Every structure is written in structure tokens, then in C-alpha cells.
Coordinates of C-alpha atoms in Angstrom, one line a residue:
X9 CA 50.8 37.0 -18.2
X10 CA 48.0 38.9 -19.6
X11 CA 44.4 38.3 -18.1
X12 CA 43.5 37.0 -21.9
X13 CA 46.0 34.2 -21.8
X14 CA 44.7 33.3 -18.5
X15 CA 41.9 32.6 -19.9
X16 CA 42.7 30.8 -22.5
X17 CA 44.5 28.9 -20.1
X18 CA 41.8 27.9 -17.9
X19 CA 39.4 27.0 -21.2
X20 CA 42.6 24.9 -22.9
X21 CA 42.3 22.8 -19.2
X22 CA 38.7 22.6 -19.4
X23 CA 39.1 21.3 -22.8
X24 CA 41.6 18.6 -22.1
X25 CA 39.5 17.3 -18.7
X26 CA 36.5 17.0 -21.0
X27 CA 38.9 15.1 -22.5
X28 CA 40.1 12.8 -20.0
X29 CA 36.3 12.4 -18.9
X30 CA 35.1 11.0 -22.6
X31 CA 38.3 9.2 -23.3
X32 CA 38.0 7.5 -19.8
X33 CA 33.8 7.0 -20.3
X34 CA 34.6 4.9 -23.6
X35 CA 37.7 3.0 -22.2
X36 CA 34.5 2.0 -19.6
X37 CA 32.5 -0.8 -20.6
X38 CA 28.9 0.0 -20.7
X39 CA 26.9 -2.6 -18.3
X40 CA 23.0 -4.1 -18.9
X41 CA 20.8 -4.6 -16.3
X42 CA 19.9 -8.5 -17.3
X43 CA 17.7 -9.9 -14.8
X44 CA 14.6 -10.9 -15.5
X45 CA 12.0 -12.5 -12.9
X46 CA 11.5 -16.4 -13.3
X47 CA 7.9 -17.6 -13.6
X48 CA 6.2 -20.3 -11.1
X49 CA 2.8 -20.4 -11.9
X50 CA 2.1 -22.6 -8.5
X51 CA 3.9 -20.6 -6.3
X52 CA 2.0 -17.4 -7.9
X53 CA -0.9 -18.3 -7.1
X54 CA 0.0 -19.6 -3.6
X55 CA 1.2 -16.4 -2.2
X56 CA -1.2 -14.3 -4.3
X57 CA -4.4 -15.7 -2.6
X58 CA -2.4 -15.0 0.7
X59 CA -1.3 -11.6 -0.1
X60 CA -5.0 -10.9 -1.4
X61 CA -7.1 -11.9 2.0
X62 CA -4.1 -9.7 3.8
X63 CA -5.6 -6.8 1.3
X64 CA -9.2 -7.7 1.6
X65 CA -9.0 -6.7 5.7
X66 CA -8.7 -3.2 6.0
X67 CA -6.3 -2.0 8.6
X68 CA -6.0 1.8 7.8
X69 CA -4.4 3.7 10.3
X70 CA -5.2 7.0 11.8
X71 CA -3.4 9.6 13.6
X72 CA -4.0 9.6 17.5
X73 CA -6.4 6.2 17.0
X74 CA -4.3 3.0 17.8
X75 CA -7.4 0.8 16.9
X76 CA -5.8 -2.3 18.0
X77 CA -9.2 -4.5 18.0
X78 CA -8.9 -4.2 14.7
X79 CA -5.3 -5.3 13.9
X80 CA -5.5 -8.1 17.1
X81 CA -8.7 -9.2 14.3
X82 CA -6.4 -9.0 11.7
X83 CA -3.0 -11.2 13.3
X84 CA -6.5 -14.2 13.3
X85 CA -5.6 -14.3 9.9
X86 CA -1.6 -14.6 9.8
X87 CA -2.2 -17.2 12.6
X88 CA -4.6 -18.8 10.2
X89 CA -2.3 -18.6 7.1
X90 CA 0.8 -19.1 9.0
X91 CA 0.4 -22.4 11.6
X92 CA 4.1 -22.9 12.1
X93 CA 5.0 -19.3 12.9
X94 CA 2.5 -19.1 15.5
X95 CA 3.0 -22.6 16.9
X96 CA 6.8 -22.3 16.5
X97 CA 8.1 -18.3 17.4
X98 CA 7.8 -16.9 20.5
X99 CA 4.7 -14.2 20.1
X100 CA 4.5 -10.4 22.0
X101 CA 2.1 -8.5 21.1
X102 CA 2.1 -4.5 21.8
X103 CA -1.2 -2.1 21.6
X104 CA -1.8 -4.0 18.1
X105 CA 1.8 -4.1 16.9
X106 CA 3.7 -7.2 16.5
X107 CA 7.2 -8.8 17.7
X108 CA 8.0 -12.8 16.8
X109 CA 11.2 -14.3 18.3
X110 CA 12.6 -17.5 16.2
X111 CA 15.5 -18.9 18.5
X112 CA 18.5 -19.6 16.8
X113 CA 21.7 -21.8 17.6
X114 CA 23.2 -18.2 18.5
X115 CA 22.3 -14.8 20.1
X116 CA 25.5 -12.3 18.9
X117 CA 24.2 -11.5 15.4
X118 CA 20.5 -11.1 15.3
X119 CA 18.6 -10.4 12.2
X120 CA 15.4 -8.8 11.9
X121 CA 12.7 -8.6 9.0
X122 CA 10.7 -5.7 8.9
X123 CA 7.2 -4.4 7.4
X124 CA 4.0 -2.9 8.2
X125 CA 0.3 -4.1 8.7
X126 CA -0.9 -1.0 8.2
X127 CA -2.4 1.3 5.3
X128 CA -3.0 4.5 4.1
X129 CA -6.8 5.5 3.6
X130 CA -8.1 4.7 0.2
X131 CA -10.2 7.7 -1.8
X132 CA -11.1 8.1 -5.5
X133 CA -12.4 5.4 -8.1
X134 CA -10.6 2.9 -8.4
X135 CA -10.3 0.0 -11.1
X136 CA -11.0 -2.6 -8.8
X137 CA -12.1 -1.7 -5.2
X138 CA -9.2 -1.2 -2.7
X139 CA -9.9 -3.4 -0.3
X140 CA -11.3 -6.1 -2.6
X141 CA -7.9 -7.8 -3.1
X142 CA -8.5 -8.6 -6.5
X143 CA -6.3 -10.9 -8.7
X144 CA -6.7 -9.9 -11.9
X145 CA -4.5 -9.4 -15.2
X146 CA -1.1 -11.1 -13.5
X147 CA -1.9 -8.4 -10.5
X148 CA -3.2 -8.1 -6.8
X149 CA -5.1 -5.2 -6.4
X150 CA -5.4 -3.3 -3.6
X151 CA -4.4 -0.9 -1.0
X152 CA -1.1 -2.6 1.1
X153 CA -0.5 -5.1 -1.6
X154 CA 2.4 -3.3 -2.1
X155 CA 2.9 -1.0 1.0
X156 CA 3.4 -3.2 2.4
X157 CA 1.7 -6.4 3.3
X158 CA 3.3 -7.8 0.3
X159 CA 6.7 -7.4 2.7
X160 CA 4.7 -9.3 5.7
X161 CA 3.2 -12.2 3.9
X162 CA 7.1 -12.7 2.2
X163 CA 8.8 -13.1 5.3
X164 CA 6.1 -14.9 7.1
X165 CA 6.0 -17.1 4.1
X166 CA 9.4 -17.5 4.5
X167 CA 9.9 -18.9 7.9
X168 CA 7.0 -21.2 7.5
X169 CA 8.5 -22.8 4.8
X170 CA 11.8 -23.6 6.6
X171 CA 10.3 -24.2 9.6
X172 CA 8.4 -27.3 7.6
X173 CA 11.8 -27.9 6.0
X174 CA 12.7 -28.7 10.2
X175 CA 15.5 -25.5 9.3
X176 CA 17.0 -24.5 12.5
X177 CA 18.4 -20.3 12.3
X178 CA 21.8 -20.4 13.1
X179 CA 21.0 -16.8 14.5
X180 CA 18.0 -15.4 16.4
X181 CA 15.4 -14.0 14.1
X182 CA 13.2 -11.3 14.6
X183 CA 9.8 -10.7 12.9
X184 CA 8.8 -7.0 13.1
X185 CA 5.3 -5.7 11.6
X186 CA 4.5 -2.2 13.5
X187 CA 0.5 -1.2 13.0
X188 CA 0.7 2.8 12.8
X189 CA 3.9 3.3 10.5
X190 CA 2.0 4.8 8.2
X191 CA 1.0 7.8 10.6
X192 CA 4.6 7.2 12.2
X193 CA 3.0 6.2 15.3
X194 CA 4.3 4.4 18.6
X195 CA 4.0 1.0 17.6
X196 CA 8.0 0.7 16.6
X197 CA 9.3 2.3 19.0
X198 CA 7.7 0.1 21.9
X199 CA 8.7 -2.9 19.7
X200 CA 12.2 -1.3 19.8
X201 CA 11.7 -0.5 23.0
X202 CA 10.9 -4.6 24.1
X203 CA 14.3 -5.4 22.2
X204 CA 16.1 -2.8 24.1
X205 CA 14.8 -4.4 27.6
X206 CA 16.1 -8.0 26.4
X207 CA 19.4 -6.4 25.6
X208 CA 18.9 -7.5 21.8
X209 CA 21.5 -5.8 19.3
X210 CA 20.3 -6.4 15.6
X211 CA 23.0 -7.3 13.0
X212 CA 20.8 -6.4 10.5
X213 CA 17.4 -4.9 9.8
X214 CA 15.9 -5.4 6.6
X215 CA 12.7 -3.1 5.9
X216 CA 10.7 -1.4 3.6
X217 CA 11.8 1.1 1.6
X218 CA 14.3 0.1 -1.3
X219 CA 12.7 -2.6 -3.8
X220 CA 13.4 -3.8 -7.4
X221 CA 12.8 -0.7 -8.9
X222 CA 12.6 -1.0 -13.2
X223 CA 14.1 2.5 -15.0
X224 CA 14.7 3.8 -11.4
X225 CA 16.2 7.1 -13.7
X226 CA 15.6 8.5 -16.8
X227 CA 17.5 6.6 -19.6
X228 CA 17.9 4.0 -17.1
X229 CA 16.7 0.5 -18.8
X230 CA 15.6 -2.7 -16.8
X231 CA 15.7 -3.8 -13.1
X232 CA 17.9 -2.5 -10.4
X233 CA 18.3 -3.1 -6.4
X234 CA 17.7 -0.2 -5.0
X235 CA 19.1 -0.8 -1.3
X236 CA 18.4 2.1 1.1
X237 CA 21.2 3.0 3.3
X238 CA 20.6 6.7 4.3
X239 CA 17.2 7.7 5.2
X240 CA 16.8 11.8 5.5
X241 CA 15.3 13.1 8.6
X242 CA 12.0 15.2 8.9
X243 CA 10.5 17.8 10.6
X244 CA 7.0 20.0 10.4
X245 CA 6.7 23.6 11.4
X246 CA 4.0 26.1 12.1
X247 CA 4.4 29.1 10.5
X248 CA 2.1 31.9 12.6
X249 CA 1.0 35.4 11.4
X250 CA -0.6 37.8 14.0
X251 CA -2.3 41.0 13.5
X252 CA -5.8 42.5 14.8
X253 CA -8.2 41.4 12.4
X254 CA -10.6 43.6 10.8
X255 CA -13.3 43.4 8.1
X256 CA -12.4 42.5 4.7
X257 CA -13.5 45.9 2.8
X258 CA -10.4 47.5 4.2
X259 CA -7.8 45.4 4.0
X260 CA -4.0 46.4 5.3
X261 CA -1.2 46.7 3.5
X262 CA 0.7 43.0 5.2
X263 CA -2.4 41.2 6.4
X264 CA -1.3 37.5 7.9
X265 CA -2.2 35.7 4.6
X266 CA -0.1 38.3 2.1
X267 CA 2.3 37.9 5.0
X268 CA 2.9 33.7 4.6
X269 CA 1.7 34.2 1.0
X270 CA 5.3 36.3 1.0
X271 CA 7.1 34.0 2.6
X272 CA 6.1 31.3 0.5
X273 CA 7.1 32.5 -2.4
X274 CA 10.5 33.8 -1.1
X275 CA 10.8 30.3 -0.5
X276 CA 9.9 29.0 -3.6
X277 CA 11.4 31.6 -5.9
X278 CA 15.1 31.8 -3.9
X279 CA 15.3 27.5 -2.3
X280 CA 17.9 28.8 0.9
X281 CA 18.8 25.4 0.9
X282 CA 22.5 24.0 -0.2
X283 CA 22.4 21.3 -3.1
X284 CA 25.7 19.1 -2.4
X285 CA 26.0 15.5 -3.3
X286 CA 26.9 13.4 -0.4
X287 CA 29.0 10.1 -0.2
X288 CA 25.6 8.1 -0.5
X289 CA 24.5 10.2 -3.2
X290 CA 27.7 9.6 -5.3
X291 CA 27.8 5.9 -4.7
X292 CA 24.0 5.8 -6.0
X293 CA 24.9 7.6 -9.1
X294 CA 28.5 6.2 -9.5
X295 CA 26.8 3.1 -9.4
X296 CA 23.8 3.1 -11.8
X297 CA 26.1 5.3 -14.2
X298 CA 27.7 2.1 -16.5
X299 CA 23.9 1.2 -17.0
X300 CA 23.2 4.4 -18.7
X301 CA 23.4 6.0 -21.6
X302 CA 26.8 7.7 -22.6
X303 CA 25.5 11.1 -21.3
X304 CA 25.2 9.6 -18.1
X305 CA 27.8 7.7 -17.8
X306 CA 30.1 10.6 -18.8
X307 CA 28.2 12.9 -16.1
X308 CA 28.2 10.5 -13.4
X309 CA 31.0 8.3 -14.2
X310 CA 32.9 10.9 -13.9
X311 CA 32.1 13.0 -10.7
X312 CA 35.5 14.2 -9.7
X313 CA 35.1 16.7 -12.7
X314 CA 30.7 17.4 -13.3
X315 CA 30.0 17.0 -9.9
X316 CA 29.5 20.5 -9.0
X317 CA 27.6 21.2 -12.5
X318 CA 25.4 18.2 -11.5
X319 CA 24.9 20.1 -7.7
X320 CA 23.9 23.2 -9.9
X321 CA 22.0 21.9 -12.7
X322 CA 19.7 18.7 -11.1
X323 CA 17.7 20.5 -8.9
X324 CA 16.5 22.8 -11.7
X325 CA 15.8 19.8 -14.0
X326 CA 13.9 17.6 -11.7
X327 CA 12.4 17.7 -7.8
X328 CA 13.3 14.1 -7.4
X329 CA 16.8 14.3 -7.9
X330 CA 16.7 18.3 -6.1
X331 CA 15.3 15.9 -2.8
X332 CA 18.4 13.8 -2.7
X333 CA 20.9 16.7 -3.2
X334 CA 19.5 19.4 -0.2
X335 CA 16.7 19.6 2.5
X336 CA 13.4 19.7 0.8
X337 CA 10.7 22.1 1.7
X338 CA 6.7 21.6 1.3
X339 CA 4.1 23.4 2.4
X340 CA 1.3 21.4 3.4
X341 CA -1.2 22.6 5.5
X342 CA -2.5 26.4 5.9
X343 CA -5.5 28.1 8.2
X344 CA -6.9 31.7 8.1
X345 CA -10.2 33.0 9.0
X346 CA -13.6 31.3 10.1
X347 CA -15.4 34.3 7.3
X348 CA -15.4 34.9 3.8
X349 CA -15.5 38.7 5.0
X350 CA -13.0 38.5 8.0
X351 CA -9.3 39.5 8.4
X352 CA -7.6 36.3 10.4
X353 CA -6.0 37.0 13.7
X354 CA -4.2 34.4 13.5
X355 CA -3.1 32.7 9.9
X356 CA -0.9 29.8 10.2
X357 CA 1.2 27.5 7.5
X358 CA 2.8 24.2 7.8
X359 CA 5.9 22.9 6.3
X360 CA 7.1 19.8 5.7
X361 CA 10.9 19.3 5.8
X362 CA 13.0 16.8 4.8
X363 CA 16.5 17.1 6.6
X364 CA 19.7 16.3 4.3
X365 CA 22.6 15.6 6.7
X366 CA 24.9 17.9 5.1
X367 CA 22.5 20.3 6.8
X368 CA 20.8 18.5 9.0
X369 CA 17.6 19.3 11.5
X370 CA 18.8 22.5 13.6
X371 CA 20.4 24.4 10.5
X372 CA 17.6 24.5 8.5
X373 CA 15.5 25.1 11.4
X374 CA 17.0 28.1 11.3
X375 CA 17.1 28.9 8.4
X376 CA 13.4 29.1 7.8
X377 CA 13.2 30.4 11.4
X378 CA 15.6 33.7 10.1
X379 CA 13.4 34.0 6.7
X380 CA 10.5 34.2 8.4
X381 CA 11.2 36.8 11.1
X382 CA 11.7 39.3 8.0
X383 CA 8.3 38.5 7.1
X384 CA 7.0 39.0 10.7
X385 CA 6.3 35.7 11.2
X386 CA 6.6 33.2 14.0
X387 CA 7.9 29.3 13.8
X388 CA 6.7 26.5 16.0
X389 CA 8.0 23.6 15.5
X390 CA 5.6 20.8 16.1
X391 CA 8.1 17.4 15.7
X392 CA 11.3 16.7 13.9
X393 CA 13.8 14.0 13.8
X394 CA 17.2 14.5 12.0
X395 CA 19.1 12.4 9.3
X396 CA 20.2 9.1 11.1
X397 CA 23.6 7.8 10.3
X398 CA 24.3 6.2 7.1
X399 CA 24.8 2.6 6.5
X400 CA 28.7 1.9 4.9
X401 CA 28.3 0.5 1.4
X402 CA 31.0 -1.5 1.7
X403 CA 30.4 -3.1 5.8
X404 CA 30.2 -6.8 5.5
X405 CA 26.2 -6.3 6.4
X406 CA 25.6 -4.4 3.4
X407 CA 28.1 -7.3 1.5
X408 CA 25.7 -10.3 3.0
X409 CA 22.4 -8.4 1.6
X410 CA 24.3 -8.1 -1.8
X411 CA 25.3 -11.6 -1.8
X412 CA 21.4 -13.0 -1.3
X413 CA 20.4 -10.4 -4.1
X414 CA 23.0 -11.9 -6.4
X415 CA 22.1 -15.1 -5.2
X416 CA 18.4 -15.0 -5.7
X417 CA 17.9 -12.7 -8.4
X418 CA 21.2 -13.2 -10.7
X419 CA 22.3 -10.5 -12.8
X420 CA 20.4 -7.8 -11.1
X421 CA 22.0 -4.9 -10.3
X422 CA 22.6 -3.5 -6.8
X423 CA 22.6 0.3 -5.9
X424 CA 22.7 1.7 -2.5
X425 CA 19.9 4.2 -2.4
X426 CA 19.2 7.5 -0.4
X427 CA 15.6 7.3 0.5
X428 CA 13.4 10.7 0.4
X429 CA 10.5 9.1 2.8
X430 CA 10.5 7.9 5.6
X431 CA 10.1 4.5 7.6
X432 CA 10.1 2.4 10.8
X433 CA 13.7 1.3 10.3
X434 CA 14.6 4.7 11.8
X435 CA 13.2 3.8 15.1
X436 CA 15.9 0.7 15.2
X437 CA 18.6 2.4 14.5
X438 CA 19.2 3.1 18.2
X439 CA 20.0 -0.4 18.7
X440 CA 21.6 -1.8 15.1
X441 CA 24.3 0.0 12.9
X442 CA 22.8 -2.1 9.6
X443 CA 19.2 -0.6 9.3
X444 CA 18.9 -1.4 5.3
X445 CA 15.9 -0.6 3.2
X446 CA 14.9 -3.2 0.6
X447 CA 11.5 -4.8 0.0
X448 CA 12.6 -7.7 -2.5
X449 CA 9.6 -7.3 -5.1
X450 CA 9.2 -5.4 -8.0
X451 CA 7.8 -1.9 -8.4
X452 CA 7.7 -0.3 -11.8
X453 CA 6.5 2.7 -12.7
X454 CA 2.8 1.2 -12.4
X455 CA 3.5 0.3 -8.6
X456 CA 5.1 3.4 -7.5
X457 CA 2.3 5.6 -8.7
X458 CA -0.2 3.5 -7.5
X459 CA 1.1 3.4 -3.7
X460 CA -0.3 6.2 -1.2
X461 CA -2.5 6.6 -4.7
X462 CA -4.8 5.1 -7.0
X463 CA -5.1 1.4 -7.9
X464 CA -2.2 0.4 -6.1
X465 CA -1.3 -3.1 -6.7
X466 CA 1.6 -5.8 -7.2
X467 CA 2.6 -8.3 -10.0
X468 CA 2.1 -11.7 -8.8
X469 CA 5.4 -12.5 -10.1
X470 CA 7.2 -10.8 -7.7
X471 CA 6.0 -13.2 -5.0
X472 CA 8.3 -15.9 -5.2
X473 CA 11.0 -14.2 -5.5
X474 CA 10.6 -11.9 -2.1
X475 CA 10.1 -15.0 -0.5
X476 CA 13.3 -16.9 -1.7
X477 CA 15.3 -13.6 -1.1
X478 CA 14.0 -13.6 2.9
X479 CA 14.9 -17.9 3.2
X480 CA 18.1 -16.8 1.7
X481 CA 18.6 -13.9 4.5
X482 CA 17.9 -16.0 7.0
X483 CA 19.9 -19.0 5.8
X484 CA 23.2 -16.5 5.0
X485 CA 22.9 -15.6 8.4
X486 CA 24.8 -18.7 9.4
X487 CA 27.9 -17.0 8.1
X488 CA 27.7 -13.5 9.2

């Protein structure tokens, strides 16, 4: 056989999988996302006054500063807004962090609802002030009304409302509101660390992360649930170049800032990382695929054939879909020298990494460890954790958060998600195999540009609905 009808060959089988790939795309019903959120005017306005005075008390967080006056100031106000939690749950409270304990009629499958009191600083001019809590045009406005006090005052909500319905859990339930997550401080760990010393092992943990996201992809069209269940790892490191110093006028050939400035752009220009689309990943894509398109669901319907052109191609096209195929790599911080006219000593760069687990915390360590050694570089690493085990799609946890989605928000389609930031659920992970990632309000593309940003803020019709999905949690419990 001659190398041409090889060939040939190969492109007549290429051909006919295209084939099998379109003709199996069109025998494959295309799907609509058809859920759209119910209005209750009284409710609204209810939870949005409540979610607003949450926003009006600032409670940003700083790195090193555990400013618990401050938060023990603001749990006056959930006491306030909340009367049955407080007289009701059992109440520990940790350097400003907080842990509730609702008794159920059993211990063995514990459930615990997750979210943060605490914000990000707010800079910049905003439409309306960021800690004014503002409603305003269907809205509230403000920084944490929707990372992620809108989360806290849902599941408060929640339990006060059954608790004046005289509902009874028929599992323990756990309310979980850390006060430093957003500088991934110590608070969740020492709440983790008080579950650990009762011996408690969480069923379930339901946190931030995930939400209702609208057009989550590009030619995606309406709502979709996007449910975390893998959350990468992450890791910084200091990048240090030596030399002598020296004045400016007579520069060297490799000074410490041409050094990093070197290695940068190695990095930049040649990514050493591997793009590879894990389990998670596929079931994302496999899932959202019938909602698109027929581009995309020809590409990612059919995965067992344009799978490796998708590894090739997405990272190219867009750095949101390169995060969830490899370990991302961001330079953040960089030092030199005290002078306009001085050669640093010492220069130093920090990256950001976010650890994929099909090459996890150690191996890309050392990767950027072996790249920068031909630059002359150092690494110190100043804190990393890795990629934390995956929760299964298809456990009978994930099945009982899919069953209060459908439940509470009909027609609304459910994706598991790989999350490219980071959260407290990691911390409980320890003790639960079911960490899940879902806040159960709406962020369009309004409320994800606005959080850790400008104007951040939350439709007021997503109020009601968060706090029927966390009733629903707790009541489904009964049958897990």
C-alpha cells in the first residue's frame, strides 16, 4: 500500500466520523433552557430590605486583621432580623465567625448551608454607594449583595420561616457563615475544626460558588444551574532574582528585572502547562451541549471524536475556557528597587496558580521551579493547596440537590460545574464527600462583572426563590 492511499485512507475515515458526528447531532433533539423566575412582589420586598441593611454594614475583610468587634456588631443585626434562629439553634461563635446547630430527629446525615459575612474592599465610583444598600431599579445595590450575604440572609430566611411553620429537620442542620473567606482566612477552618471535635460528618455542604448563571457560554441562551463539583487548587510563588546591584547608567547584560521580565514571557509566549478535559469538564460541556447552537452541540455533543481539537483549540480562543482545561498561571505581584537610578539586589515576582488535578500542586510546582532555574531564578513558595477530590455527578447527594432545583425552579437546567476560584467549601471537605457549590440566585452577566468590581448588586427577584430552594434542602433531607 502506497503512502498516498494511506492517506486517502485516513481522510476517507475522517470524512465518514464527521459523518457519524452530524448525523448523530441532528438525530439529537435540540433542548431550551425554559425557566423563568416567578414574581412575588411581597416577598421581594421582604427579603430585599433584609438583604439591604446586611449590605449597609460594612464588614470588609483584611489579610492578617480578624476584626471580630466588628462582625460580633454585625451578628446584632441577624439576631435582630432573625428571632427564631437565635432563640431556637444552638449558637458558637469563633473569633467572629459563625456556627448554628438546628437539632434534627437524626444525626447520620447532616446537612450544612454555607456563605460568607464578609466582603471585598469597595474602590472606584460607583452608581450608588457600596455600602449604601440601595434598592433601586428591581435591584439591591451594593458590595456583598451578591457575594455573598445574599446566600446568608436566604438560608437564615429559610429556617426562620419553618421554624414559625413549628417544622421539625428530620436531620441536623448546620448554619455556616465564615468572616475572612474572602482573604481565605482561619475562620472555616476553626468552624470545621468545632465539627471535627463533635465527630460531625456532613452529608452535604451547600456553598457559594455555582448559581443560576444566564448564557453561562457563548451561544448559550437563558438560565442554567451551574452546580460546582470540582474546585481547582491554588498556590502563590515568589519568584527571586539576585545580583550585586549597581547604578542604573551601566546596566548588565541580565539584570534581575530583564531576568523575571524573561521568564515571564517564556511563560506567556510557550503556556508549559497540559490542556486536557477532565471527567468534570466533559460532563459540564456534554451537558450544556443540547442547549446550544448546532456548532456546539456537534463539538461537544460529540466528544469521543473533537475532543482533542477542543483540548487544542479552546485555550487559544478564550482564557475562561483555557482555566478549566490546564493549571492557570498569573502574575500578580512584582518588587525591584527602592531608586529610579538603582540596580535591585533583589527583584522578586509572584504568581498565582490555579492547580488542575490532571496536574495537580507538586507537578506544576515544578515545572515553573525547572523554568526558572534557566533564567537564574529562585522559587519560594509562600502557600498552596491542591485540587480537592471531585464530587460524582451521578452520587445520590448530587441527585437530591438536582431534585430541589427541579423542584423549585422547574425547567431549569442543571450542569455540574468546575469552579476556577476558590471557596470555604474546600476547608469541609476533610469531613464530607458532597461539598457542592450553588448559591440558588441569579447572576447574569450584570452580576458577575459587578462582584469583586463595580456596582455589584442583585435582582430582587432572585430572593424568593434562594429561599424556597434552601426550605426545600432542608425539607428533602428527610429522605436522604
Amino acid at each position: 500500500m502506497t503512502a498516498l492511499n494511506i492517506v486517502l485512507g485516513l481522510i476517507g475515515l475522517l470524512i465518514l466520523l464527521v459523518l457519524i458526528a452530524v448525523i448523530r447531532t441532528l438525530l439529537t433533539p435540540a433542548k431550551t433552557s425554559e425557566w423563568q423566575p416567578k414574581r412575588d412582589s411581597a416577598r421581594e420586598a421582604e427579603y430585599a430590605e433584609k438583604l439591604a441593611e446586611m449590605v449597609r454594614f460594612e464588614t470588609v475583610s483584611y489579610k492578617g486583621q480578624i476584626r471580630r468587634e466588628r462582625f460580633l456588631e454585625f451578628h446584632k443585626i441577624l439576631e435582630r432580623m432573625f428571632p427564631l434562629v437565635h432563640a431556637n439553634l444552638e449558637k458558637t461563635e469563633i473569633d467572629g465567625s459563625l456556627l448554628y446547630y438546628w437539632k434534627g430527629k437524626h444525626s447520620d446525615k447532616p446537612l450544612v448551608l454555607m456563605g460568607h459575612q464578609d466582603v471585598v474592599p469597595a474602590e472606584g465610583q460607583w452608581k450608588h454607594e457600596p455600602f449604601s444598600g440601595d434598592i433601586a431599579d428591581g435591584k439591591v445595590w451594593g458590595r456583598g449583595s451578591a457575594d455573598t450575604k445574599c446566600s446568608v440572609m436566604s438560608f437564615f430566611q429559610a429556617v426562620e420561616e419553618l421554624l414559625k411553620d413549628g417544622f421539625v429537620p428530620e436531620q441536623d442542620v448546620y448554619l455556616s457563615t465564615a468572616n475572612d473567606e474572602e482573604v481565605a482566612g482561619e475562620g472555616c477552618p476553626k468552624l470545621v475544626a468545632e465539627l471535627k471535635k463533635r465527630g460531625v460528618k456532613p452529608y452535604i455542604v451547600n456553598d457559594e460558588g455555582g448559581s443560576i448563571v444566564t448564557e453561562p457560554m457563548a451561544g448559550l441562551k437563558g438560565n442554567f444551574a451551574m452546580v460546582g463539583v470540582l474546585e481547582k487548587g491554588q498556590g502563590n510563588l515568589k519568584i527571586i532574582a539576585r545580583s550585586g546591584g549597581g547604578h542604573s547608567s551601566y546596566p548588565p547584560k541580565n539584570s534581575p528585572i530583564v531576568r523575571l521580565s524573561k521568564f515571564v514571557t517564556e511563560l506567556s509566549k510557550h503556556n508549559p502547562m497540559k490542556s486536557s478535559m477532565n471527567k468534570q469538564a466533559k460532563e459540564m460541556f456534554g451537558t450544556m451541549a443540547p442547549y446550544g447552537p448546532f456548532w456546539m452541540r456537534l463539538l461537544f455533543g460529540n466528544l469521543w471524536l473533537f475532543r482533542p481539537l477542543l483540548e487544542v483549540l479552546m485555550p487559544s480562543i478564550s482564557s475562561q475556557a483555557a482555566a478549566l482545561l490546564r493549571t492557570t498561571i498569573a502574575p500578580t505581584m512584582q518588587t525591584g528597587s527602592d531608586g529610579c537610578n538603582v540596580l535591585p539586589q533583589e527583584a522578586t515576582l509572584v504568581l498565582n496558580l490555579r492547580y488542575i488535578p490532571h496536574q495537580n500542586m507538586d507537578e506544576s510546582n515544578e515545572i515553573i521551579r525547572k523554568i526558572a532555574e534557566k533564567h537564574g531564578l529562585e522559587v519560594e513558595l509562600i502557600d498552596a493547596h491542591p485540587a480537592y477530590d471531585p464530587v460524582d455527578a451521578h452520587s445520590d447527594a448530587f441527585r437530591l440537590v438536582g431534585n430541589v432545583i427541579e423542584e423549585v425552579f422547574p425547567g431549569l437546567p442543571i450542569v455540574p460545574y468546575v469552579m476556577t476560584g476558590g471557596t470555604d467549601a474546600r476547608h469541609y471537605q476533610q469531613i464530607c464527600d458532597a461539598c457542592l457549590r450553588f448559591s440558588p440566585v441569579v447572576y447574569g452577566p450584570e452580576q458577575m462583572k459587578g462582584m469583586h468590581g463595580l456596582n455589584e448588586n442583585l435582582d430582587t427577584y432572585s430572593l424568593p426563590g434562594a429561599v424556597d430552594y434552601y426550605k426545600a434542602l432542608i425539607r428533602k433531607m428527610e429522605k436522604a
